[in-house]
PDB file of C-alpha atoms in Angstrom:
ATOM      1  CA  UNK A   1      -1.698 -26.289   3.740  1.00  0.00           C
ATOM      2  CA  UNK A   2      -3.969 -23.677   1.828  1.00  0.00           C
ATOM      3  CA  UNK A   3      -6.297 -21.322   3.852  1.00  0.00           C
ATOM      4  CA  UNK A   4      -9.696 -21.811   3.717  1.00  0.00           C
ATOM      5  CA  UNK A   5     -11.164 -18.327   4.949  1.00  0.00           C
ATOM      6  CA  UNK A   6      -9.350 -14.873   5.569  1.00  0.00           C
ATOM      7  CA  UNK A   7      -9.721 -12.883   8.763  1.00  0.00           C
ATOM      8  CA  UNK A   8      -7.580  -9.938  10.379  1.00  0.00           C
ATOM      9  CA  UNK A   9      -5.356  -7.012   9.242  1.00  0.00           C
ATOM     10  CA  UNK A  10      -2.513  -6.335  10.822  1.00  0.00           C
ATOM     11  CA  UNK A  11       1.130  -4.874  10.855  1.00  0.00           C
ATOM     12  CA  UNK A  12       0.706  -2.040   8.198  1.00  0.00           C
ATOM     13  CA  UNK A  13       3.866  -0.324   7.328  1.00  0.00           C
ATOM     14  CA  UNK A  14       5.326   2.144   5.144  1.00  0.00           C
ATOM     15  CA  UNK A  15       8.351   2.709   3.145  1.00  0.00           C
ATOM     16  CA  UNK A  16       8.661   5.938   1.619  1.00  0.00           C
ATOM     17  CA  UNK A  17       9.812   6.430  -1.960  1.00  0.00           C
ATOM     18  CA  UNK A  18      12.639   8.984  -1.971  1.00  0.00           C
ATOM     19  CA  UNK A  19      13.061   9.295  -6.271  1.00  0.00           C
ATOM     20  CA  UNK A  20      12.955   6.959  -8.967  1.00  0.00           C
ATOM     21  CA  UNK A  21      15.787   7.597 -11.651  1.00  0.00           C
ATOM     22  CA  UNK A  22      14.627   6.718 -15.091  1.00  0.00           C
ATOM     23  CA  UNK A  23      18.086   6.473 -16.262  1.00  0.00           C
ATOM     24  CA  UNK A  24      19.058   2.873 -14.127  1.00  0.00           C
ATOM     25  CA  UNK A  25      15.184   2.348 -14.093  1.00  0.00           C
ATOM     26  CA  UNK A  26      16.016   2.336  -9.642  1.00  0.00           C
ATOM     27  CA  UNK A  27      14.083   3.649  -6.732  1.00  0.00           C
ATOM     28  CA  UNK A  28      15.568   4.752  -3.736  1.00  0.00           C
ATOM     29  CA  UNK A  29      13.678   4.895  -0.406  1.00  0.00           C
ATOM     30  CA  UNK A  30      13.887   7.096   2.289  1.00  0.00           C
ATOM     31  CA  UNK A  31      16.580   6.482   5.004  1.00  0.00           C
ATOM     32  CA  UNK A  32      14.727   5.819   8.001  1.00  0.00           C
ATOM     33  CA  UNK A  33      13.305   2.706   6.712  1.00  0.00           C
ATOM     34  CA  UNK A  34      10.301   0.616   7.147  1.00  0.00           C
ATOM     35  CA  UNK A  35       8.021   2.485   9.667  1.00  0.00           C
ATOM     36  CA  UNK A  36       5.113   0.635  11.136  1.00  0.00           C
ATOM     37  CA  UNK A  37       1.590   2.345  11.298  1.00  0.00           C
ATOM     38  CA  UNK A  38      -0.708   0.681  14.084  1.00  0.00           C
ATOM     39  CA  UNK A  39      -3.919   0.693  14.568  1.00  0.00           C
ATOM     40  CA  UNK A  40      -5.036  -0.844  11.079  1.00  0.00           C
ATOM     41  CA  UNK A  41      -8.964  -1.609  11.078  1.00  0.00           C
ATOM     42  CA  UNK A  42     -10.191  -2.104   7.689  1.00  0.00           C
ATOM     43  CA  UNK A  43      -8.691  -2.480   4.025  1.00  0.00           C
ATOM     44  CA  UNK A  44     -10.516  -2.223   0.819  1.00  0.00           C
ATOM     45  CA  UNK A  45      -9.145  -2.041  -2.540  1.00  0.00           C
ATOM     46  CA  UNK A  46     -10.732  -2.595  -5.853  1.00  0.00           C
ATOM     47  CA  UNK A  47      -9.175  -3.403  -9.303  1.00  0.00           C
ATOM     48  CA  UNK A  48      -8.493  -0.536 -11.548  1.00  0.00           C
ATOM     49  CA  UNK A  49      -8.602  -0.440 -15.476  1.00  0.00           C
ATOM     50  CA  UNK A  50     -11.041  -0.285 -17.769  1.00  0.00           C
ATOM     51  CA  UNK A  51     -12.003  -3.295 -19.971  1.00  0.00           C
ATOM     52  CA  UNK A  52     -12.301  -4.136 -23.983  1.00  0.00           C
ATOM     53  CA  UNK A  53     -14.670  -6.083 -25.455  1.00  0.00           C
ATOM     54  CA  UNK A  54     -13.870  -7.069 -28.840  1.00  0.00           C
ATOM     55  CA  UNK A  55     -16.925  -8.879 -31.075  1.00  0.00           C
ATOM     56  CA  UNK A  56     -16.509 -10.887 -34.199  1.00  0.00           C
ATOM     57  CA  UNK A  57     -18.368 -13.690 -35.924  1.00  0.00           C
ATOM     58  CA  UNK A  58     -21.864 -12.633 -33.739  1.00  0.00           C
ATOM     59  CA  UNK A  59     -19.481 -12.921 -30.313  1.00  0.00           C
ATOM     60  CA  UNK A  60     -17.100 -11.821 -27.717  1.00  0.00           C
ATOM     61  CA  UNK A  61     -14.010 -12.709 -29.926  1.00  0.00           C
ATOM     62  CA  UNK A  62     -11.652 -11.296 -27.449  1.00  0.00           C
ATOM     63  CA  UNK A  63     -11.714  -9.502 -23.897  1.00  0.00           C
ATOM     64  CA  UNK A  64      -8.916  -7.879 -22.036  1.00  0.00           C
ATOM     65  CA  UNK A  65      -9.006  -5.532 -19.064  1.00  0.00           C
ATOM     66  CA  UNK A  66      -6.217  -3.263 -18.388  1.00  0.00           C
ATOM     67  CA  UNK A  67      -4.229  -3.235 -15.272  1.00  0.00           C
ATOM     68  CA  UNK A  68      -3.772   0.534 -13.736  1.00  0.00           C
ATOM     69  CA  UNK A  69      -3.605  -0.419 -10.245  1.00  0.00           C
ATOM     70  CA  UNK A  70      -6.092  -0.653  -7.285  1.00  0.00           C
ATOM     71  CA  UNK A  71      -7.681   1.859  -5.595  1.00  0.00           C
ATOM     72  CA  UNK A  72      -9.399   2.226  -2.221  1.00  0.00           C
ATOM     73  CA  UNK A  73      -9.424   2.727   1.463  1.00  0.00           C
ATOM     74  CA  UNK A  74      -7.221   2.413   4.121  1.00  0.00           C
ATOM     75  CA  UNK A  75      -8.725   2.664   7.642  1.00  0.00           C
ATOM     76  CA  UNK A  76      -6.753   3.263  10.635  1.00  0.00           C
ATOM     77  CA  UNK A  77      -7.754   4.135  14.653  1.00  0.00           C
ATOM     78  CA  UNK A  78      -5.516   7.218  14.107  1.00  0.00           C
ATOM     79  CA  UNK A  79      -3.148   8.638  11.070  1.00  0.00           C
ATOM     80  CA  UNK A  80      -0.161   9.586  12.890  1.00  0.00           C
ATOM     81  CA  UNK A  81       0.759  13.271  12.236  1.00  0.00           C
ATOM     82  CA  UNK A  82       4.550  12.073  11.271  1.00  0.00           C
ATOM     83  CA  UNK A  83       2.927  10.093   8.021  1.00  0.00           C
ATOM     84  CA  UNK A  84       0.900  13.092   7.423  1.00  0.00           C
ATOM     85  CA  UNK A  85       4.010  15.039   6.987  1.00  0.00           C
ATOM     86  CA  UNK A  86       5.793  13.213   4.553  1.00  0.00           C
ATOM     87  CA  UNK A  87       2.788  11.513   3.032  1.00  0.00           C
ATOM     88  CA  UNK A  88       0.518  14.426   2.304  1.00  0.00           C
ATOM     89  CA  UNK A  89       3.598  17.270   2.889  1.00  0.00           C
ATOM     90  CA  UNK A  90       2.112  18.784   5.647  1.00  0.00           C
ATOM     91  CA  UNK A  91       4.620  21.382   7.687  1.00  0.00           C
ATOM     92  CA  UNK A  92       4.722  22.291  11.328  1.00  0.00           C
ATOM     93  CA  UNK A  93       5.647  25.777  12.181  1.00  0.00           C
ATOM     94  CA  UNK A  94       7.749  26.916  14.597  1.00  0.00           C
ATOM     95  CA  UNK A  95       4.559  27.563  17.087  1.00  0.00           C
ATOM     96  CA  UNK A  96       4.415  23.592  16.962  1.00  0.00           C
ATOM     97  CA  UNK A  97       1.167  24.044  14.602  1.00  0.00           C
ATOM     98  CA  UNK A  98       1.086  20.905  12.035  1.00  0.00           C
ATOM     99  CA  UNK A  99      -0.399  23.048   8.871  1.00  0.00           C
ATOM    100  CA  UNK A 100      -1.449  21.665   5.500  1.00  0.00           C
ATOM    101  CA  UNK A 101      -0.844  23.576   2.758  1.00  0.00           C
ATOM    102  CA  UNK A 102      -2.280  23.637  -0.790  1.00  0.00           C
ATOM    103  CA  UNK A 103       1.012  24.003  -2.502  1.00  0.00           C
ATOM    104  CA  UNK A 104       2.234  20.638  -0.389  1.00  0.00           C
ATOM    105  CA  UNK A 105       4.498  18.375  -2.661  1.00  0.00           C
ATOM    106  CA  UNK A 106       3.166  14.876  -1.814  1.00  0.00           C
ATOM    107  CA  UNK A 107       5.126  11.444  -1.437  1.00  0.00           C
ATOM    108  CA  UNK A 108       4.755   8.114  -2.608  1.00  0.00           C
ATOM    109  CA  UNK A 109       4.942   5.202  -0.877  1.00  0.00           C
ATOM    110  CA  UNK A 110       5.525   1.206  -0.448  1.00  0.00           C
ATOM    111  CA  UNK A 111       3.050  -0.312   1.561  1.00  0.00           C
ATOM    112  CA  UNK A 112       3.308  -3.795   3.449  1.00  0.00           C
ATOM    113  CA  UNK A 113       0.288  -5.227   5.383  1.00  0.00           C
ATOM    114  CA  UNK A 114      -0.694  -8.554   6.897  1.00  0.00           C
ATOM    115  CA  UNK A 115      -3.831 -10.799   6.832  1.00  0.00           C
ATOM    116  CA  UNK A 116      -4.782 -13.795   9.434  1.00  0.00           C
ATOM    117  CA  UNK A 117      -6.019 -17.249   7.725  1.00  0.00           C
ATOM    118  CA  UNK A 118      -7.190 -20.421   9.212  1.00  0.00           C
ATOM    119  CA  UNK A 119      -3.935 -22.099   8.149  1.00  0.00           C
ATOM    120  CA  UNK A 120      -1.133 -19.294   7.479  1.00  0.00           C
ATOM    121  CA  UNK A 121      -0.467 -15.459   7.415  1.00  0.00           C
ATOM    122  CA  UNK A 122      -0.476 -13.922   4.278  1.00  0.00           C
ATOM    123  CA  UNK A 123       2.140 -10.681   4.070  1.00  0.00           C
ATOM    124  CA  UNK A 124       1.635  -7.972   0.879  1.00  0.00           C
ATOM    125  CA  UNK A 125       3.372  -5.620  -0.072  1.00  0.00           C
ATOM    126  CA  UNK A 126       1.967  -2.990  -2.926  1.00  0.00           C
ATOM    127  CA  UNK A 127       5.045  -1.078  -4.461  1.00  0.00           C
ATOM    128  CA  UNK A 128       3.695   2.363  -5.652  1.00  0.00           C
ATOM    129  CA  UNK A 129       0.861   4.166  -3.511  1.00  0.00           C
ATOM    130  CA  UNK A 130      -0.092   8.088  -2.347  1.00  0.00           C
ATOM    131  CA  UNK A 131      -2.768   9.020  -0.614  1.00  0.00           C
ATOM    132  CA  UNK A 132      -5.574  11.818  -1.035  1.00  0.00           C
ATOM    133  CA  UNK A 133      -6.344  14.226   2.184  1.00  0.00           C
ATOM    134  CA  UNK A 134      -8.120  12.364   4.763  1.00  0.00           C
ATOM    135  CA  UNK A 135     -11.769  13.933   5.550  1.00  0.00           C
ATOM    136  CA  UNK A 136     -11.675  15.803   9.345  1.00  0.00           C
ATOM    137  CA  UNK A 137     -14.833  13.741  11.305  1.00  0.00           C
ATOM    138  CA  UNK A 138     -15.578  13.767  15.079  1.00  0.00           C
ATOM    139  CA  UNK A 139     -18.774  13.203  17.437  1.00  0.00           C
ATOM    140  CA  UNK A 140     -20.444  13.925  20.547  1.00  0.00           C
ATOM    141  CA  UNK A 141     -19.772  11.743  22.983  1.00  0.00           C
ATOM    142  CA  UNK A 142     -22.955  10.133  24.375  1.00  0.00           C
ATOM    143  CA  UNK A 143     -23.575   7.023  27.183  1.00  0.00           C
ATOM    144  CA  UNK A 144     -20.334   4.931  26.248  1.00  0.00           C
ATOM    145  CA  UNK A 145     -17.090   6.203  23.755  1.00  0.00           C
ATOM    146  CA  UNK A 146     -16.612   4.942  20.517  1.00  0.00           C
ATOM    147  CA  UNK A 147     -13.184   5.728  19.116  1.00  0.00           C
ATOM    148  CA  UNK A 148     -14.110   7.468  15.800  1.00  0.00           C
ATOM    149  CA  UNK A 149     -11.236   6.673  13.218  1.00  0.00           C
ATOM    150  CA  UNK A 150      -9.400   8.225   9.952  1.00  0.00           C
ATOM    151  CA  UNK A 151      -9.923   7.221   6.871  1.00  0.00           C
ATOM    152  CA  UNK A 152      -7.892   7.839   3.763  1.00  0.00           C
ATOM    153  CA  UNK A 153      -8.114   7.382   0.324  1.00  0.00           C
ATOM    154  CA  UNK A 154      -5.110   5.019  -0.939  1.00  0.00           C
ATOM    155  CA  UNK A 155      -4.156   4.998  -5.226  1.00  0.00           C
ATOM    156  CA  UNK A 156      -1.988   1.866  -5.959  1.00  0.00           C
ATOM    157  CA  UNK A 157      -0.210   2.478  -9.244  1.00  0.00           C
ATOM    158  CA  UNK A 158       2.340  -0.065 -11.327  1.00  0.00           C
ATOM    159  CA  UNK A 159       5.654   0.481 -10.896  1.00  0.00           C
ATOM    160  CA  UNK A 160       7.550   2.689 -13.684  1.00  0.00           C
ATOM    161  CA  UNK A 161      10.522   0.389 -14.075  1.00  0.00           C
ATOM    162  CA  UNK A 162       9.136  -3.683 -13.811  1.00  0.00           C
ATOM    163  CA  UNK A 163       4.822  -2.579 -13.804  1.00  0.00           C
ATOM    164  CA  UNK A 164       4.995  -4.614 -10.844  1.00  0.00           C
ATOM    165  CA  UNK A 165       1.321  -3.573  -8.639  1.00  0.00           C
ATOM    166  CA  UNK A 166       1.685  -5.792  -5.549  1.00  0.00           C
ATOM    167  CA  UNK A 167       3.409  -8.914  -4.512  1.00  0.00           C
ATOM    168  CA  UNK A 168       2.725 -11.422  -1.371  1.00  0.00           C
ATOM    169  CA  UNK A 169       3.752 -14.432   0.535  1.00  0.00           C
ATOM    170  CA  UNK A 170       2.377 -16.620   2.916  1.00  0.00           C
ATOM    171  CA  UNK A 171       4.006 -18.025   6.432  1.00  0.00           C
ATOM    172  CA  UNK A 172       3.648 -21.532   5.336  1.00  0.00           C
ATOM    173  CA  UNK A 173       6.254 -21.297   2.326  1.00  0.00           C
ATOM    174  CA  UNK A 174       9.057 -23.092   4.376  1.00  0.00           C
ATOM    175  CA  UNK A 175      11.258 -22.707   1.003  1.00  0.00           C
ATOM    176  CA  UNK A 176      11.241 -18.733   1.482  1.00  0.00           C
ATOM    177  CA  UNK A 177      10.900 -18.562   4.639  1.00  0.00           C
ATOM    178  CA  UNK A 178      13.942 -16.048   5.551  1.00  0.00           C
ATOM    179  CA  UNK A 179      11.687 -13.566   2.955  1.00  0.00           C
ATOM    180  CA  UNK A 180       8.846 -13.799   4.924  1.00  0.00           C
ATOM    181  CA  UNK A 181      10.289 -13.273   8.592  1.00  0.00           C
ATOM    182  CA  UNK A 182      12.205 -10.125   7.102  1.00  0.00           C
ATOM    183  CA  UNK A 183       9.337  -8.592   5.028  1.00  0.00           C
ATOM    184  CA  UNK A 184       9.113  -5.613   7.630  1.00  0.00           C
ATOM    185  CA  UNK A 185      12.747  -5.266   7.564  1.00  0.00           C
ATOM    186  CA  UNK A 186      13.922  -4.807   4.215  1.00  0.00           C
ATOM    187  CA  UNK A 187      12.634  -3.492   0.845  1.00  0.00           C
ATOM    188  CA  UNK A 188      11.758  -6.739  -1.359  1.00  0.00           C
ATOM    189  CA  UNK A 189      12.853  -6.052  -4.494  1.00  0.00           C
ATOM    190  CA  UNK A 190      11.014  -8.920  -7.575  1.00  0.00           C
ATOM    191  CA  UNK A 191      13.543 -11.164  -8.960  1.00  0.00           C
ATOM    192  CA  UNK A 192      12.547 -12.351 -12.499  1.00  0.00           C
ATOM    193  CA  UNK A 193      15.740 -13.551 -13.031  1.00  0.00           C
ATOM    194  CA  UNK A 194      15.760 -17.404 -14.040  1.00  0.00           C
ATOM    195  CA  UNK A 195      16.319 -20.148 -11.162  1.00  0.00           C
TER     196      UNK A 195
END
């Protein structure tokens, strides 16, 4: 059964990208594995690519928008200072001082995320991301708290070796159902290869 209406994010999780080898067209990922990121509150991101209009005979005779990605933001209660260090390449000294640095080699990542329906879960996964520095925000505190959070900036790029941008699944797809349960387990690699 097909969801009617969305709600909910949940589960975000990261996978970082060690290299990719241009040679046997492979990534490898980092050895510690999926790595979950709570606290997700809001996801927005918006097609990428600019778009040609072609006219001929006093019309649009043909239209085709490029695909470069998506591009948005990522909300979460709290970035946790370990993805800051291999996301954005920020250091800690030996005082315990996390420092950023403007020299900082940054890493991309895979990113896997969840969204509630009326019917089924939907899981995603986009393949190629980084991340711009997040903005530093805080506030008074006044009658009540309200938990300010971080946002940051995510880029969603094509993969080098298959252009693949993002890929999903939903819980009610009994036939791949061992690919759903394991999404946040293992790296799902596409398989274009004929059935």
């Amino acid at each position: 059964m097909a969801n009617k209406v969305k709600f909910g994010l949940s589960n975000v999780h990261v996978l970082f990208i060690e290299k990719y080898d241009a040679d046997t067209k492979k990534y490898t990922y980092d050895s510690e594995g999926i790595r979950p990121i709570p606290g997700a509150v809001n996801l927005s991101l918006d097609p990428q690519g600019d778009s040609t209009d072609f006219y001929a005979d006093n019309i649009s005779y043909f239209a085709q928008a490029a695909n470069t990605g998506y591009q948005g933001d990522l909300e979460m209660a709290l970035i946790p200072d370990w993805f800051r260090q291999k996301a954005l390449g920020e250091v800690v000294d030996k005082n315990g001082v996390q420092v950023e640095k403007s020299d900082a080699v940054q890493k991309e990542f895979v990113m896997f995320f969840e969204i509630n329906g009326d019917a089924a879960k939907t899981r995603y996964v986009f393949y190629r991301n980084s991340i711009a520095r997040p903005s530093v925000k805080g506030q008074t505190t006044e009658n009540s708290i309200t938990p300010a959070t971080d946002s940051m900036t995510i880029t969603a790029m094509p993969r080098e070796n298959d252009h693949c941008t993002k890929g999903f699944i939903a819980s009610d797809d009994t036939q791949h159902k061992a690919i759903y349960d394991a999404w946040y387990e293992t790296m799902h690699e596409p398989d274009f290869t004929s059935t």
